[in-house]
XYZ file of C-alpha atoms in Angstrom:
364
model
C -0.035 -0.153 -0.079
C 1.188 3.594 -0.794
C 0.061 6.409 1.858
C 0.594 9.896 1.606
C 1.187 11.555 5.008
C 1.447 15.144 6.231
C 4.985 16.514 6.448
C 6.166 19.449 7.949
C 7.790 22.509 4.871
C 10.995 20.927 5.459
C 10.480 17.859 3.523
C 7.777 19.031 1.083
C 4.751 18.717 3.512
C 4.059 15.434 2.864
C 5.817 12.213 3.150
C 4.740 8.851 0.256
C 5.267 6.167 2.618
C 4.876 2.029 0.617
C 3.881 -0.369 3.452
C 4.822 -4.117 2.436
C 3.112 -7.553 3.678
C 4.690 -7.264 6.553
C 4.908 -4.288 7.902
C 3.146 -3.734 11.140
C 2.470 -0.321 10.163
C -0.013 -2.374 7.373
C -2.608 -3.221 10.104
C -3.132 0.132 10.798
C -3.744 1.230 7.573
C -5.752 -1.671 6.403
C -8.348 -0.138 8.150
C -7.955 3.349 8.687
C -11.081 5.477 8.972
C -9.309 8.247 7.255
C -7.123 9.820 9.256
C -3.454 8.508 8.681
C -2.954 10.239 5.054
C -4.206 9.124 1.581
C -4.262 5.885 0.371
C -3.040 6.150 -3.579
C -1.623 2.734 -4.105
C -2.901 -0.721 -3.139
C -1.922 -4.147 -4.539
C -4.023 -7.458 -4.198
C -3.324 -10.564 -4.813
C -5.453 -12.628 -6.732
C -6.670 -16.088 -7.351
C -8.138 -18.442 -10.167
C -11.515 -17.923 -11.268
C -13.800 -20.341 -10.124
C -17.110 -21.148 -10.094
C -20.045 -21.507 -7.436
C -22.921 -22.949 -6.313
C -25.491 -20.967 -4.963
C -29.415 -22.662 -3.506
C -30.980 -21.158 -0.750
C -33.150 -23.112 1.679
C -36.105 -21.783 4.146
C -36.578 -23.054 7.411
C -38.439 -21.583 10.876
C -36.081 -20.620 13.588
C -36.451 -22.532 16.320
C -32.641 -23.711 15.834
C -31.443 -20.085 14.541
C -28.977 -19.771 17.846
C -27.222 -23.193 17.330
C -26.899 -22.472 13.399
C -25.508 -19.379 13.723
C -22.770 -20.725 15.332
C -21.708 -23.707 12.956
C -23.043 -22.143 9.270
C -21.052 -19.717 8.656
C -18.339 -23.090 8.938
C -20.538 -25.422 6.120
C -20.301 -23.730 3.161
C -17.997 -21.267 2.234
C -19.772 -18.444 1.128
C -22.964 -18.728 3.506
C -24.757 -16.585 5.277
C -28.949 -16.136 6.308
C -31.589 -14.103 6.308
C -33.202 -13.310 9.574
C -36.898 -13.005 9.809
C -37.952 -12.289 13.219
C -41.284 -11.818 12.801
C -42.264 -14.400 10.351
C -40.221 -17.215 12.455
C -38.556 -18.097 9.519
C -34.386 -18.165 8.730
C -33.683 -18.183 5.010
C -29.890 -20.230 3.972
C -27.930 -19.853 2.075
C -26.015 -22.669 0.921
C -23.731 -21.050 -1.006
C -20.130 -23.558 -1.826
C -16.843 -23.107 -4.337
C -16.804 -25.669 -6.932
C -14.780 -26.831 -10.187
C -15.127 -24.446 -12.920
C -16.160 -27.145 -15.224
C -19.429 -27.130 -13.624
C -21.983 -26.377 -16.051
C -23.894 -23.343 -14.991
C -23.700 -19.671 -15.870
C -25.914 -18.101 -13.572
C -25.709 -14.472 -12.605
C -26.708 -12.726 -9.101
C -29.187 -9.401 -10.196
C -30.616 -8.796 -6.979
C -34.044 -7.979 -7.453
C -33.308 -4.534 -4.391
C -30.638 -3.878 -6.706
C -32.373 -3.334 -9.569
C -33.438 -0.125 -11.763
C -36.906 0.200 -10.868
C -39.828 2.229 -12.326
C -40.181 5.030 -10.831
C -43.756 5.634 -10.291
C -43.782 1.559 -8.588
C -40.963 3.561 -7.009
C -42.818 6.102 -5.590
C -45.967 4.826 -4.522
C -43.978 1.955 -2.774
C -42.796 4.344 -0.558
C -46.212 6.461 -0.249
C -47.766 2.030 1.568
C -44.416 2.316 2.813
C -45.541 6.146 4.828
C -49.794 5.200 5.513
C -48.198 1.743 7.192
C -45.969 3.401 9.649
C -47.190 7.238 10.218
C -50.843 6.996 9.571
C -52.323 5.468 12.827
C -55.148 4.128 11.660
C -52.798 1.593 10.931
C -51.502 -1.020 13.221
C -48.730 -4.027 13.422
C -50.642 -6.090 11.590
C -51.284 -4.049 8.416
C -47.101 -3.598 8.737
C -46.888 -7.699 8.707
C -48.990 -8.128 6.135
C -47.443 -6.287 4.831
C -43.892 -7.642 4.921
C -45.105 -11.316 4.080
C -46.237 -9.960 0.940
C -42.906 -8.067 0.480
C -40.436 -12.071 1.378
C -42.697 -13.509 -1.226
C -42.445 -11.472 -3.913
C -39.047 -11.810 -3.119
C -39.041 -15.729 -3.107
C -41.255 -16.130 -5.886
C -38.656 -13.602 -8.388
C -36.004 -16.110 -6.628
C -34.085 -13.066 -4.812
C -32.829 -11.888 -8.667
C -30.671 -14.947 -9.202
C -31.005 -16.598 -12.721
C -29.399 -19.444 -14.139
C -28.294 -18.024 -17.134
C -28.093 -14.665 -17.042
C -32.150 -14.535 -17.586
C -33.968 -17.088 -16.736
C -34.435 -18.629 -13.359
C -34.989 -22.475 -13.993
C -34.155 -24.085 -10.318
C -31.577 -24.129 -7.312
C -28.624 -25.047 -7.535
C -27.430 -21.570 -9.358
C -23.977 -22.210 -11.303
C -21.956 -19.146 -11.991
C -18.133 -17.906 -12.010
C -17.375 -15.934 -9.003
C -17.636 -12.239 -10.095
C -21.502 -12.777 -11.960
C -22.165 -14.425 -8.410
C -20.866 -12.257 -5.935
C -21.845 -8.906 -7.637
C -25.313 -7.745 -6.100
C -27.315 -6.033 -8.549
C -27.412 -3.996 -12.121
C -28.727 -0.516 -10.869
C -25.696 2.223 -11.332
C -27.745 4.375 -10.186
C -25.359 7.602 -9.359
C -25.466 10.877 -10.614
C -23.097 10.750 -12.968
C -24.664 7.911 -14.167
C -28.593 7.652 -15.058
C -29.271 10.839 -17.230
C -32.249 13.069 -15.507
C -34.620 11.778 -18.082
C -34.215 8.200 -17.556
C -36.187 9.126 -14.379
C -39.056 9.060 -15.788
C -39.328 5.440 -16.280
C -36.992 3.558 -14.091
C -34.589 4.724 -11.091
C -32.557 3.028 -8.701
C -34.293 2.680 -5.810
C -31.565 4.767 -3.211
C -31.888 7.515 -5.816
C -32.173 10.803 -4.153
C -33.422 12.917 -7.226
C -37.150 10.725 -6.583
C -38.973 10.186 -3.236
C -38.490 6.438 -2.973
C -36.437 4.821 -0.958
C -35.797 6.277 2.595
C -34.094 3.750 5.113
C -31.565 3.450 7.609
C -29.366 1.192 8.374
C -27.097 -0.106 10.999
C -24.689 -3.496 11.164
C -22.767 -4.688 14.507
C -20.390 -7.635 14.698
C -20.996 -10.356 17.504
C -18.531 -12.115 18.578
C -18.742 -15.735 16.756
C -18.921 -17.360 20.380
C -21.601 -15.332 21.875
C -22.922 -15.070 19.077
C -25.598 -17.658 19.815
C -26.601 -15.993 22.861
C -27.255 -12.953 21.119
C -29.526 -13.936 19.071
C -31.300 -16.254 21.060
C -31.562 -12.723 22.917
C -32.854 -11.303 20.321
C -35.621 -14.349 19.846
C -36.312 -13.757 23.692
C -37.374 -10.579 22.885
C -39.226 -11.056 19.499
C -41.616 -13.692 21.454
C -42.989 -11.115 23.738
C -43.761 -9.165 21.070
C -43.922 -10.876 17.286
C -45.258 -7.874 15.417
C -42.843 -5.230 16.567
C -40.531 -6.465 14.519
C -42.565 -7.230 11.035
C -41.036 -3.901 10.303
C -37.667 -5.129 9.603
C -39.311 -8.340 8.004
C -39.942 -6.055 5.145
C -36.958 -4.464 4.346
C -35.508 -8.084 4.276
C -34.578 -8.956 8.062
C -31.775 -9.295 9.403
C -28.516 -10.385 7.798
C -26.551 -12.279 8.779
C -22.833 -13.005 7.531
C -19.609 -14.705 8.581
C -16.263 -12.121 9.007
C -13.005 -13.637 9.737
C -10.218 -12.196 12.241
C -8.189 -9.382 10.540
C -4.751 -8.343 11.625
C -6.104 -5.250 11.629
C -5.913 -3.555 14.366
C -9.629 -1.641 14.113
C -10.087 -4.772 11.830
C -11.922 -8.245 13.899
C -9.884 -9.303 16.562
C -11.158 -12.749 16.136
C -13.871 -14.180 13.809
C -17.142 -13.054 13.819
C -20.588 -12.526 12.797
C -21.761 -9.483 11.345
C -25.737 -8.166 11.800
C -27.344 -5.720 8.998
C -30.400 -4.499 9.519
C -32.432 -2.043 7.462
C -34.699 -0.181 9.414
C -37.651 2.425 8.129
C -36.987 6.086 8.065
C -39.476 9.038 7.753
C -38.140 11.925 6.551
C -39.319 14.434 9.183
C -36.387 15.037 11.370
C -36.962 13.067 14.434
C -39.636 11.611 13.969
C -39.516 8.184 15.925
C -40.246 5.202 14.308
C -42.746 2.267 15.390
C -40.815 0.500 18.337
C -38.258 1.970 18.070
C -37.194 1.224 22.127
C -37.421 -2.338 20.339
C -34.649 -2.065 17.839
C -32.578 -0.451 19.981
C -32.833 -2.749 22.612
C -31.643 -5.361 20.387
C -28.754 -2.707 19.455
C -27.719 -2.237 23.065
C -27.469 -5.836 23.799
C -25.399 -6.164 21.356
C -23.172 -3.841 21.677
C -23.381 -3.746 25.450
C -24.663 -7.084 26.245
C -22.679 -9.436 23.923
C -18.818 -8.346 23.147
C -20.254 -6.620 20.184
C -18.853 -3.446 17.906
C -20.296 -0.910 15.680
C -19.883 -0.821 11.981
C -17.572 1.909 10.988
C -20.248 3.532 8.940
C -24.169 1.782 9.114
C -24.197 3.050 12.463
C -25.244 6.543 14.508
C -22.415 8.013 16.855
C -24.522 6.624 20.429
C -23.430 3.462 19.422
C -19.281 4.005 18.960
C -19.755 5.124 22.564
C -16.516 3.152 24.705
C -16.269 0.873 21.368
C -12.847 1.813 20.886
C -12.051 0.119 23.922
C -13.117 -3.345 22.555
C -10.475 -2.871 20.247
C -7.514 -4.703 21.633
C -4.872 -3.449 19.842
C -6.411 0.143 19.143
C -3.442 1.802 21.416
C -0.745 0.609 18.978
C -3.110 2.207 16.139
C -3.642 5.832 17.779
C 0.684 5.267 18.220
C 0.912 4.876 14.604
C -1.709 8.124 14.231
C 0.240 10.105 16.092
C 3.497 8.828 13.894
C 1.917 9.880 10.280
C -0.153 12.755 11.234
C 0.827 14.718 14.627
C -1.000 17.686 13.552
C -4.382 15.639 13.056
C -4.412 17.389 9.465
C -6.520 14.444 8.664
C -8.790 13.980 12.138
C -12.122 15.233 12.653
C -14.524 16.583 16.212
C -15.904 12.863 14.931
C -12.806 10.576 14.112
C -11.591 11.828 17.630
C -14.528 11.136 19.532
C -14.848 7.524 18.163
C -11.071 6.746 18.488
C -10.760 8.196 22.264
C -8.507 10.814 21.642
C -7.612 13.371 24.203
C -10.780 11.426 26.130
C -13.468 12.677 23.955
C -16.615 10.593 23.382
C -19.729 11.005 21.120
C -22.920 11.907 22.256
C -25.202 8.967 24.328
C -28.764 9.559 23.171
C -30.323 6.603 21.220
C -33.354 8.376 20.151
């Protein structure tokens, strides 16, 4: 990795550092939050092309706490999607297969495709009716969530066996066609304004379509079963409270290997990714916000979890840096690379606990 860090005027204001494999400073730069300098070049190791075989299996969630401990070890690319309100789990059986295995499958996830603009706007209007109109109840939200998950299931989540048609599982395809997950380009530069009259990417800010809040946190694999069991017990007290996240395709459960990066995962872990409805009115609470806050706090406070560096609120980072065993090593590299804090900000200082700083702790 090549990284440009600040320097005094006598050194031309910048130093170009080359960090090779085995250099301990590389473990700081791998996950740096931008506070070390500007990364200008990265050299990656490649591996020969291969194929993957994918199959989705839907089951009830009675044994999800036990399954979460082992699923990542059973399938190289395995993950799961949990619908707590529906008491169901979609298990992804996804493994590497020989390059000669027949199949040219494609993963074009339905939620990441260009959609008719009017349908996106209509879907958001329905969302707002269900979430913000007092005449609609949890029953209505739960019925809507089942309609969404049923549709995605019928569409095979966007997978096709030949790039055009889904004929059944398993879907076998080349790594790059299975790993990529959507055909919508969606950036302001790549989609002309005139196209918004007919189709748009769901997340395009130029249309009043999808608007959501995405949060993610990671729990050590050894503690993930206990966390999942706690969430299931919380769900059992009021299952309909979870229909909102079911409607946003549930809790995505992924596996993350331990990393040598100082701010990476210190041990094998499980990542939980959740999308919620979000009001366009600033500060407006969502239905059952207390339940979702409880889930997040159980992960972070009760089961040793850490927040995703990008998908989270400031409050989630309160005290989080103490859960990284090598945080001190990272800060020492930071002080050496950028002693004046040119690349730091009030936010990064709070998150990293620089000078005793801490982020705001309000959860609502």
